[in-house]
Amino acid sequence: MRPHRLFALALCLSPLPAMAQENAALCEDLYRRLANAPHIIGNTSDVREHAQALTKQNIEIRKLRLDMRRHECGSISITPLGGPNDHACRALRQMLSDMEQNRKDILSARNQARSLVITNHETKLIRADIKANNCTPPDFEATTVSIELLTKLRGSFQCPDHMTRKTAGVFLKIECHQGWILPINHRQQPAR
């Protein structure tokens, strides 16, 4: 009876290394996607400012079109020639054309800012996937950092030799090794 239990246990545990290997590949892919995600340059206040500018521009365009109707200028597609207000109508049409071009510029700037804000949502989703797949280490001290893997995922960069960073009220002494910032130890006070 005992060999049957051991055999059943061995069968149950045999897929674990394969699952761990698949999870490692998934985690590596998630970290690669996170490293390649675009960084946010704009923010929601920029989008709000563009919306306000667009609203003001639309109001000015409506006012100008009302002025054009009052002067019997017609519209952009229908233009009466040789009327009593021909000179004023040309100036109003040019102003309308400039305002509509300005509105297009505001729209394109707003759409660019909006796309930059949306990338932040993409980054949040990737971080949620990393957490859901248990790809995050529970503690710095329990983690062994593979410099080659980090370099493969993120590329290299330069940093100072020794730094102290405050994280959640705890000062973390870190050092730079081949361009990567690695934790040395946890301290309650910064190193002096």
Coordinates of N, CA and C in Angstrom, one line a residue:
M1 N 0.8 -1.2 0.0 CA 0.0 0.0 0.0 C 0.9 1.3 0.0
R2 N 1.9 1.2 0.7 CA 2.8 2.4 0.7 C 3.5 2.7 -0.6
P3 N 3.9 1.7 -1.4 CA 4.5 2.1 -2.7 C 3.5 2.7 -3.6
H4 N 2.2 2.3 -3.5 CA 1.2 3.0 -4.3 C 1.1 4.4 -4.0
R5 N 1.1 4.8 -2.7 CA 1.0 6.2 -2.3 C 2.2 7.0 -2.9
L6 N 3.4 6.4 -2.7 CA 4.6 7.1 -3.2 C 4.6 7.2 -4.7
F7 N 4.0 6.2 -5.4 CA 3.9 6.3 -6.9 C 2.9 7.4 -7.3
A8 N 1.8 7.5 -6.6 CA 0.8 8.5 -6.8 C 1.3 9.9 -6.6
L9 N 2.1 10.0 -5.5 CA 2.7 11.3 -5.2 C 3.7 11.7 -6.2
A10 N 4.5 10.7 -6.7 CA 5.5 11.0 -7.7 C 4.8 11.5 -9.0
L11 N 3.7 10.8 -9.4 CA 2.9 11.2 -10.6 C 2.4 12.6 -10.4
C12 N 1.9 13.0 -9.2 CA 1.3 14.3 -9.0 C 2.4 15.4 -9.1
L13 N 3.6 15.1 -8.6 CA 4.6 16.1 -8.5 C 5.5 16.2 -9.8
S14 N 5.4 15.2 -10.7 CA 6.2 15.2 -11.9 C 6.0 16.4 -12.8
P15 N 4.7 16.9 -13.0 CA 4.6 18.1 -13.8 C 5.1 19.4 -13.2
L16 N 5.4 19.4 -11.9 CA 5.8 20.7 -11.3 C 7.0 21.4 -11.9
P17 N 8.1 20.6 -12.2 CA 9.2 21.3 -12.9 C 8.9 21.9 -14.2
A18 N 8.1 21.2 -15.0 CA 7.6 21.7 -16.3 C 6.8 23.0 -16.1
M19 N 5.9 23.0 -15.1 CA 5.1 24.1 -14.9 C 5.9 25.3 -14.4
A20 N 6.9 25.0 -13.5 CA 7.8 26.1 -13.1 C 8.6 26.7 -14.2
Q21 N 9.0 25.8 -15.2 CA 9.7 26.3 -16.3 C 8.8 27.2 -17.2
E22 N 7.6 26.8 -17.4 CA 6.7 27.6 -18.2 C 6.4 28.9 -17.5
N23 N 6.2 28.9 -16.2 CA 6.0 30.1 -15.4 C 7.2 31.0 -15.5
A24 N 8.4 30.5 -15.5 CA 9.6 31.3 -15.6 C 9.6 32.0 -17.0
A25 N 9.3 31.2 -18.0 CA 9.2 31.8 -19.4 C 8.2 32.9 -19.5
L26 N 7.0 32.6 -18.8 CA 5.9 33.6 -18.8 C 6.4 34.9 -18.1
C27 N 7.0 34.7 -16.9 CA 7.5 35.8 -16.2 C 8.5 36.6 -16.9
E28 N 9.4 35.9 -17.6 CA 10.4 36.6 -18.4 C 9.8 37.4 -19.5
D29 N 8.8 36.9 -20.2 CA 8.0 37.6 -21.2 C 7.3 38.8 -20.6
L30 N 6.7 38.7 -19.5 CA 6.0 39.8 -18.9 C 7.0 40.9 -18.5
Y31 N 8.1 40.6 -17.9 CA 9.1 41.6 -17.6 C 9.7 42.2 -18.8
R32 N 9.8 41.5 -19.9 CA 10.3 42.1 -21.2 C 9.3 43.1 -21.7
R33 N 8.0 42.7 -21.7 CA 6.9 43.6 -22.1 C 6.9 44.9 -21.2
L34 N 7.1 44.7 -19.9 CA 7.1 45.8 -19.0 C 8.3 46.8 -19.3
A35 N 9.4 46.2 -19.6 CA 10.6 47.0 -19.9 C 10.4 47.7 -21.3
N36 N 9.7 47.1 -22.2 CA 9.6 47.7 -23.5 C 8.3 48.6 -23.6
A37 N 7.5 48.7 -22.5 CA 6.4 49.6 -22.6 C 6.8 51.0 -22.6
P38 N 6.1 51.8 -23.4 CA 6.5 53.2 -23.5 C 6.3 54.0 -22.2
H39 N 7.1 54.9 -22.0 CA 7.0 55.7 -20.7 C 6.0 56.9 -20.9
I40 N 5.4 57.3 -19.9 CA 4.4 58.3 -19.9 C 5.1 59.7 -19.9
I41 N 4.7 60.5 -20.9 CA 5.2 61.8 -21.0 C 4.0 62.8 -20.6
G42 N 2.9 62.5 -21.1 CA 1.7 63.4 -20.8 C 1.0 62.9 -19.6
N43 N 0.0 63.6 -19.1 CA -0.9 63.2 -18.0 C -2.3 63.7 -18.3
T44 N -3.2 63.4 -17.4 CA -4.6 63.7 -17.6 C -4.8 65.2 -17.5
S45 N -4.0 66.0 -16.8 CA -4.2 67.4 -16.8 C -3.9 68.0 -18.2
D46 N -3.0 67.4 -18.9 CA -2.7 67.9 -20.3 C -3.9 67.6 -21.2
V47 N -4.5 66.5 -21.0 CA -5.7 66.1 -21.8 C -6.8 67.1 -21.5
R48 N -7.0 67.4 -20.2 CA -8.0 68.4 -19.8 C -7.8 69.7 -20.4
E49 N -6.5 70.2 -20.4 CA -6.2 71.5 -21.0 C -6.5 71.5 -22.5
H50 N -6.2 70.4 -23.2 CA -6.5 70.3 -24.6 C -8.0 70.4 -24.8
A51 N -8.8 69.7 -24.0 CA -10.2 69.7 -24.1 C -10.8 71.1 -23.9
Q52 N -10.2 71.9 -23.0 CA -10.7 73.2 -22.7 C -10.3 74.1 -23.9
A53 N -9.1 74.0 -24.4 CA -8.7 74.8 -25.6 C -9.6 74.4 -26.8
L54 N -10.0 73.2 -27.0 CA -10.8 72.7 -28.1 C -12.2 73.4 -27.9
T55 N -12.7 73.4 -26.7 CA -14.0 74.0 -26.4 C -14.0 75.5 -26.8
K56 N -13.0 76.2 -26.3 CA -12.9 77.6 -26.6 C -12.8 77.9 -28.1
Q57 N -12.0 77.0 -28.8 CA -11.9 77.2 -30.3 C -13.2 77.0 -31.0
N58 N -14.0 75.9 -30.6 CA -15.3 75.7 -31.2 C -16.2 76.8 -30.9
I59 N -16.2 77.4 -29.8 CA -17.1 78.6 -29.5 C -16.7 79.7 -30.4
E60 N -15.4 80.0 -30.6 CA -15.0 81.1 -31.5 C -15.4 80.8 -33.0
I61 N -15.3 79.6 -33.4 CA -15.7 79.2 -34.7 C -17.2 79.4 -34.9
R62 N -18.0 79.1 -33.9 CA -19.5 79.3 -34.0 C -19.8 80.8 -34.1
K63 N -19.1 81.6 -33.3 CA -19.3 83.1 -33.3 C -18.9 83.6 -34.7
L64 N -17.8 83.2 -35.3 CA -17.4 83.6 -36.6 C -18.4 83.2 -37.7
R65 N -18.9 82.0 -37.6 CA -19.9 81.6 -38.6 C -21.2 82.5 -38.5
L66 N -21.6 82.8 -37.3 CA -22.7 83.7 -37.1 C -22.4 85.1 -37.7
D67 N -21.2 85.6 -37.5 CA -20.8 86.9 -38.1 C -20.9 86.8 -39.7
M68 N -20.4 85.6 -40.2 CA -20.5 85.4 -41.7 C -21.9 85.4 -42.2
R69 N -22.8 84.8 -41.4 CA -24.2 84.8 -41.9 C -24.8 86.2 -41.8
R70 N -24.4 87.0 -40.8 CA -24.9 88.4 -40.7 C -24.4 89.2 -41.8
H71 N -23.2 89.0 -42.3 CA -22.7 89.8 -43.4 C -23.1 89.2 -44.7
E72 N -23.9 88.1 -44.7 CA -24.4 87.4 -45.9 C -23.2 86.9 -46.8
C73 N -22.2 86.3 -46.1 CA -21.0 85.8 -46.8 C -21.2 84.3 -47.3
G74 N -22.2 83.6 -46.8 CA -22.4 82.3 -47.3 C -21.5 81.4 -46.4
S75 N -21.1 80.2 -47.0 CA -20.2 79.3 -46.2 C -19.0 79.1 -47.0
I76 N -18.2 78.1 -46.6 CA -16.9 77.8 -47.3 C -17.2 77.3 -48.7
S77 N -18.2 76.4 -48.8 CA -18.5 75.8 -50.1 C -19.3 76.7 -51.1
I78 N -20.1 77.6 -50.5 CA -20.9 78.5 -51.4 C -20.4 79.9 -51.1
T79 N -19.8 80.5 -52.1 CA -19.2 81.8 -51.9 C -19.7 82.8 -53.0
P80 N -20.5 83.8 -52.5 CA -21.0 84.8 -53.5 C -19.9 85.7 -53.9
L81 N -19.8 86.0 -55.1 CA -18.7 86.9 -55.6 C -19.3 88.3 -56.0
G82 N -18.5 89.3 -55.7 CA -18.9 90.7 -56.1 C -20.0 91.3 -55.2
G83 N -20.3 90.8 -54.1 CA -21.3 91.3 -53.2 C -20.8 92.6 -52.5
P84 N -21.7 93.2 -51.8 CA -21.3 94.5 -51.1 C -20.3 94.3 -50.0
N85 N -20.2 93.1 -49.4 CA -19.3 92.8 -48.3 C -18.2 91.8 -48.7
D86 N -17.8 91.9 -50.0 CA -16.9 90.9 -50.5 C -15.5 91.0 -49.8
H87 N -15.0 92.2 -49.5 CA -13.7 92.3 -48.9 C -13.8 91.7 -47.4
A88 N -14.8 92.1 -46.7 CA -15.0 91.6 -45.3 C -15.2 90.1 -45.3
C89 N -15.9 89.6 -46.3 CA -16.2 88.1 -46.4 C -14.9 87.3 -46.6
R90 N -14.0 87.9 -47.5 CA -12.8 87.2 -47.7 C -12.0 87.1 -46.4
A91 N -11.9 88.2 -45.6 CA -11.2 88.2 -44.4 C -11.8 87.2 -43.4
L92 N -13.1 87.2 -43.3 CA -13.8 86.3 -42.4 C -13.6 84.8 -42.8
R93 N -13.6 84.5 -44.1 CA -13.3 83.2 -44.6 C -11.9 82.7 -44.3
Q94 N -10.9 83.6 -44.4 CA -9.6 83.3 -44.0 C -9.4 83.1 -42.5
M95 N -10.1 83.9 -41.7 CA -10.1 83.7 -40.3 C -10.7 82.3 -39.9
L96 N -11.8 82.0 -40.6 CA -12.5 80.7 -40.3 C -11.5 79.5 -40.7
S97 N -10.9 79.6 -41.8 CA -9.9 78.6 -42.3 C -8.8 78.4 -41.3
D98 N -8.3 79.6 -40.8 CA -7.2 79.5 -39.8 C -7.7 78.9 -38.5
M99 N -8.9 79.2 -38.0 CA -9.4 78.7 -36.8 C -9.7 77.2 -36.9
E100 N -10.2 76.7 -38.1 CA -10.4 75.3 -38.3 C -9.1 74.5 -38.3
Q101 N -8.0 75.1 -38.9 CA -6.7 74.5 -38.8 C -6.2 74.4 -37.4
N102 N -6.4 75.5 -36.6 CA -6.0 75.5 -35.2 C -6.7 74.4 -34.5
R103 N -8.0 74.2 -34.8 CA -8.8 73.2 -34.1 C -8.2 71.8 -34.4
K104 N -7.8 71.6 -35.7 CA -7.2 70.3 -36.1 C -5.9 70.0 -35.3
D105 N -5.1 71.1 -35.2 CA -3.9 71.0 -34.4 C -4.1 70.6 -32.9
I106 N -5.2 71.3 -32.4 CA -5.5 70.9 -31.0 C -6.0 69.5 -30.8
L107 N -6.8 69.0 -31.8 CA -7.3 67.7 -31.8 C -6.1 66.7 -31.9
S108 N -5.2 66.9 -32.8 CA -4.0 66.0 -32.9 C -3.2 66.0 -31.6
A109 N -3.0 67.2 -31.0 CA -2.2 67.2 -29.8 C -2.9 66.5 -28.7
R110 N -4.3 66.6 -28.6 CA -5.0 66.0 -27.6 C -5.0 64.4 -27.8
N111 N -5.1 64.0 -29.0 CA -5.0 62.5 -29.3 C -3.7 62.0 -28.9
Q112 N -2.6 62.7 -29.2 CA -1.3 62.2 -28.8 C -1.1 62.2 -27.3
A113 N -1.6 63.2 -26.6 CA -1.6 63.1 -25.1 C -2.4 62.0 -24.6
R114 N -3.6 61.8 -25.2 CA -4.4 60.7 -24.8 C -3.8 59.3 -25.0
S115 N -3.1 59.1 -26.1 CA -2.4 57.9 -26.3 C -1.3 57.6 -25.3
L116 N -0.6 58.7 -24.9 CA 0.4 58.6 -23.9 C -0.2 58.2 -22.5
V117 N -1.3 58.7 -22.2 CA -2.0 58.3 -20.9 C -2.5 56.9 -21.0
I118 N -2.9 56.4 -22.1 CA -3.4 55.0 -22.3 C -2.3 54.0 -22.0
T119 N -1.0 54.4 -22.4 CA 0.1 53.5 -22.2 C 0.3 53.2 -20.7
N120 N -0.1 54.1 -19.8 CA 0.0 53.9 -18.4 C -0.9 52.8 -18.0
H121 N -2.1 52.7 -18.6 CA -3.0 51.6 -18.3 C -2.5 50.3 -18.7
E122 N -1.8 50.3 -19.9 CA -1.1 49.1 -20.4 C -0.1 48.6 -19.4
T123 N 0.7 49.5 -18.8 CA 1.7 49.2 -17.9 C 1.1 48.6 -16.6
K124 N 0.0 49.2 -16.2 CA -0.7 48.7 -15.0 C -1.2 47.2 -15.2
L125 N -1.7 47.0 -16.4 CA -2.2 45.6 -16.7 C -1.0 44.6 -16.7
I126 N 0.1 45.0 -17.2 CA 1.3 44.1 -17.2 C 1.7 43.8 -15.8
R127 N 1.8 44.9 -15.0 CA 2.1 44.7 -13.6 C 1.1 43.8 -12.8
A128 N -0.2 43.9 -13.2 CA -1.2 43.1 -12.6 C -1.0 41.6 -13.0
D129 N -0.6 41.4 -14.3 CA -0.3 40.0 -14.7 C 0.9 39.5 -14.0
I130 N 1.9 40.3 -13.8 CA 3.1 39.8 -13.1 C 2.8 39.4 -11.7
K131 N 1.9 40.2 -11.0 CA 1.5 39.8 -9.7 C 0.6 38.6 -9.7
A132 N -0.3 38.5 -10.6 CA -1.2 37.4 -10.7 C -0.5 36.0 -11.0
N133 N 0.6 36.1 -11.7 CA 1.4 34.9 -12.0 C 2.5 34.6 -11.0
N134 N 2.4 35.4 -9.9 CA 3.4 35.3 -8.8 C 4.8 35.4 -9.3
C135 N 5.1 36.4 -10.2 CA 6.4 36.6 -10.7 C 7.2 37.6 -9.8
T136 N 6.6 38.2 -8.8 CA 7.3 39.1 -8.0 C 7.9 38.4 -6.8
P137 N 9.1 38.7 -6.4 CA 9.8 38.1 -5.3 C 9.1 38.6 -4.0
P138 N 9.0 37.8 -2.9 CA 8.3 38.2 -1.7 C 9.2 39.2 -0.9
D139 N 10.6 39.1 -1.0 CA 11.5 39.9 -0.2 C 12.8 40.1 -1.0
F140 N 13.4 41.2 -0.8 CA 14.7 41.4 -1.4 C 15.7 40.4 -1.0
E141 N 15.8 40.1 0.3 CA 16.8 39.2 0.8 C 16.7 37.8 0.2
A142 N 15.5 37.4 -0.1 CA 15.2 36.0 -0.6 C 15.5 35.9 -2.1
T143 N 15.8 37.1 -2.7 CA 15.9 37.1 -4.2 C 17.4 37.0 -4.6
T144 N 17.7 36.2 -5.5 CA 19.0 36.2 -6.1 C 18.8 36.8 -7.5
V145 N 19.6 37.9 -7.7 CA 19.4 38.6 -9.0 C 20.4 38.1 -10.0
S146 N 19.8 37.8 -11.2 CA 20.7 37.4 -12.3 C 21.0 38.6 -13.1
I147 N 22.2 39.1 -13.1 CA 22.6 40.2 -13.8 C 22.5 40.0 -15.3
E148 N 22.8 38.8 -15.8 CA 22.6 38.6 -17.2 C 21.2 38.7 -17.7
L149 N 20.2 38.1 -16.8 CA 18.8 38.2 -17.2 C 18.3 39.6 -17.2
L150 N 18.7 40.4 -16.2 CA 18.3 41.8 -16.1 C 18.9 42.6 -17.3
T151 N 20.1 42.3 -17.7 CA 20.7 43.0 -18.8 C 20.0 42.6 -20.1
K152 N 19.6 41.3 -20.2 CA 18.9 40.9 -21.4 C 17.5 41.5 -21.5
L153 N 16.8 41.7 -20.3 CA 15.5 42.3 -20.3 C 15.5 43.8 -20.5
R154 N 16.4 44.5 -19.8 CA 16.3 45.9 -19.8 C 17.4 46.7 -20.5
G155 N 18.5 46.0 -20.8 CA 19.6 46.7 -21.3 C 20.5 47.3 -20.2
S156 N 21.6 47.9 -20.5 CA 22.4 48.4 -19.4 C 22.3 49.9 -19.3
F157 N 22.7 50.4 -18.2 CA 22.7 51.9 -17.9 C 23.7 52.1 -16.8
Q158 N 24.1 53.4 -16.7 CA 25.1 53.8 -15.7 C 24.4 54.3 -14.5
C159 N 25.0 54.1 -13.3 CA 24.5 54.6 -12.1 C 25.7 54.8 -11.1
P160 N 25.4 55.6 -10.0 CA 26.5 55.8 -9.0 C 26.9 54.5 -8.3
D161 N 28.1 54.5 -7.7 CA 28.6 53.3 -7.1 C 27.7 52.9 -5.9
H162 N 27.5 53.9 -4.9 CA 26.7 53.6 -3.7 C 25.6 54.6 -3.6
M163 N 24.5 54.1 -3.2 CA 23.3 55.0 -3.0 C 22.5 54.5 -1.9
T164 N 21.7 55.4 -1.3 CA 20.8 55.0 -0.2 C 19.4 55.5 -0.7
R165 N 18.5 54.7 -0.6 CA 17.1 55.0 -1.1 C 16.2 54.7 0.0
K166 N 15.2 55.6 0.3 CA 14.2 55.4 1.3 C 13.0 54.7 0.6
T167 N 12.6 53.6 1.1 CA 11.5 52.8 0.6 C 10.6 52.4 1.7
A168 N 9.3 52.9 1.7 CA 8.3 52.6 2.7 C 8.9 52.9 4.1
G169 N 9.5 54.0 4.3 CA 10.0 54.3 5.7 C 11.3 53.6 6.1
V170 N 11.8 52.7 5.2 CA 13.0 52.0 5.6 C 14.1 52.4 4.6
F171 N 15.3 52.7 5.1 CA 16.4 53.0 4.2 C 17.0 51.8 3.6
L172 N 17.1 51.7 2.3 CA 17.7 50.6 1.7 C 19.0 51.0 1.1
K173 N 20.1 50.3 1.5 CA 21.4 50.6 1.0 C 21.6 49.8 -0.3
I174 N 21.9 50.4 -1.3 CA 22.0 49.7 -2.6 C 23.3 50.0 -3.3
E175 N 23.8 49.1 -4.1 CA 25.0 49.4 -4.8 C 24.8 49.1 -6.3
C176 N 25.6 49.6 -7.1 CA 25.5 49.4 -8.5 C 26.5 48.4 -9.0
H177 N 26.0 47.4 -9.7 CA 26.9 46.3 -10.2 C 26.7 46.2 -11.7
Q178 N 27.7 46.5 -12.5 CA 27.6 46.4 -13.9 C 26.3 47.1 -14.5
G179 N 26.1 48.3 -13.9 CA 25.0 49.1 -14.3 C 23.6 48.8 -13.7
W180 N 23.6 47.8 -12.8 CA 22.3 47.4 -12.2 C 22.3 47.8 -10.7
I181 N 21.2 48.3 -10.2 CA 21.1 48.7 -8.8 C 20.6 47.4 -8.0
L182 N 21.4 47.0 -7.0 CA 21.1 45.8 -6.3 C 21.0 46.2 -4.8
P183 N 20.1 45.6 -4.0 CA 20.0 45.8 -2.6 C 21.2 45.2 -1.9
I184 N 21.8 45.9 -0.9 CA 22.8 45.4 0.0 C 22.2 44.9 1.3
N185 N 21.5 45.8 2.0 CA 20.9 45.4 3.3 C 19.8 46.5 3.6
H186 N 19.0 46.1 4.6 CA 18.0 47.1 5.1 C 18.5 47.7 6.4
R187 N 18.3 49.0 6.5 CA 18.7 49.7 7.7 C 17.6 50.7 8.1
Q188 N 17.4 51.0 9.4 CA 16.5 52.0 9.8 C 17.0 53.4 9.6
Q189 N 18.3 53.6 9.6 CA 18.9 54.9 9.5 C 19.8 54.9 8.2
P190 N 19.9 56.0 7.6 CA 20.7 56.0 6.4 C 22.2 55.9 6.8
A191 N 23.0 55.3 5.9 CA 24.4 55.2 6.2 C 25.1 56.6 6.0
R192 N 26.0 56.9 7.0 CA 26.7 58.2 6.9 C 28.1 58.0 6.7

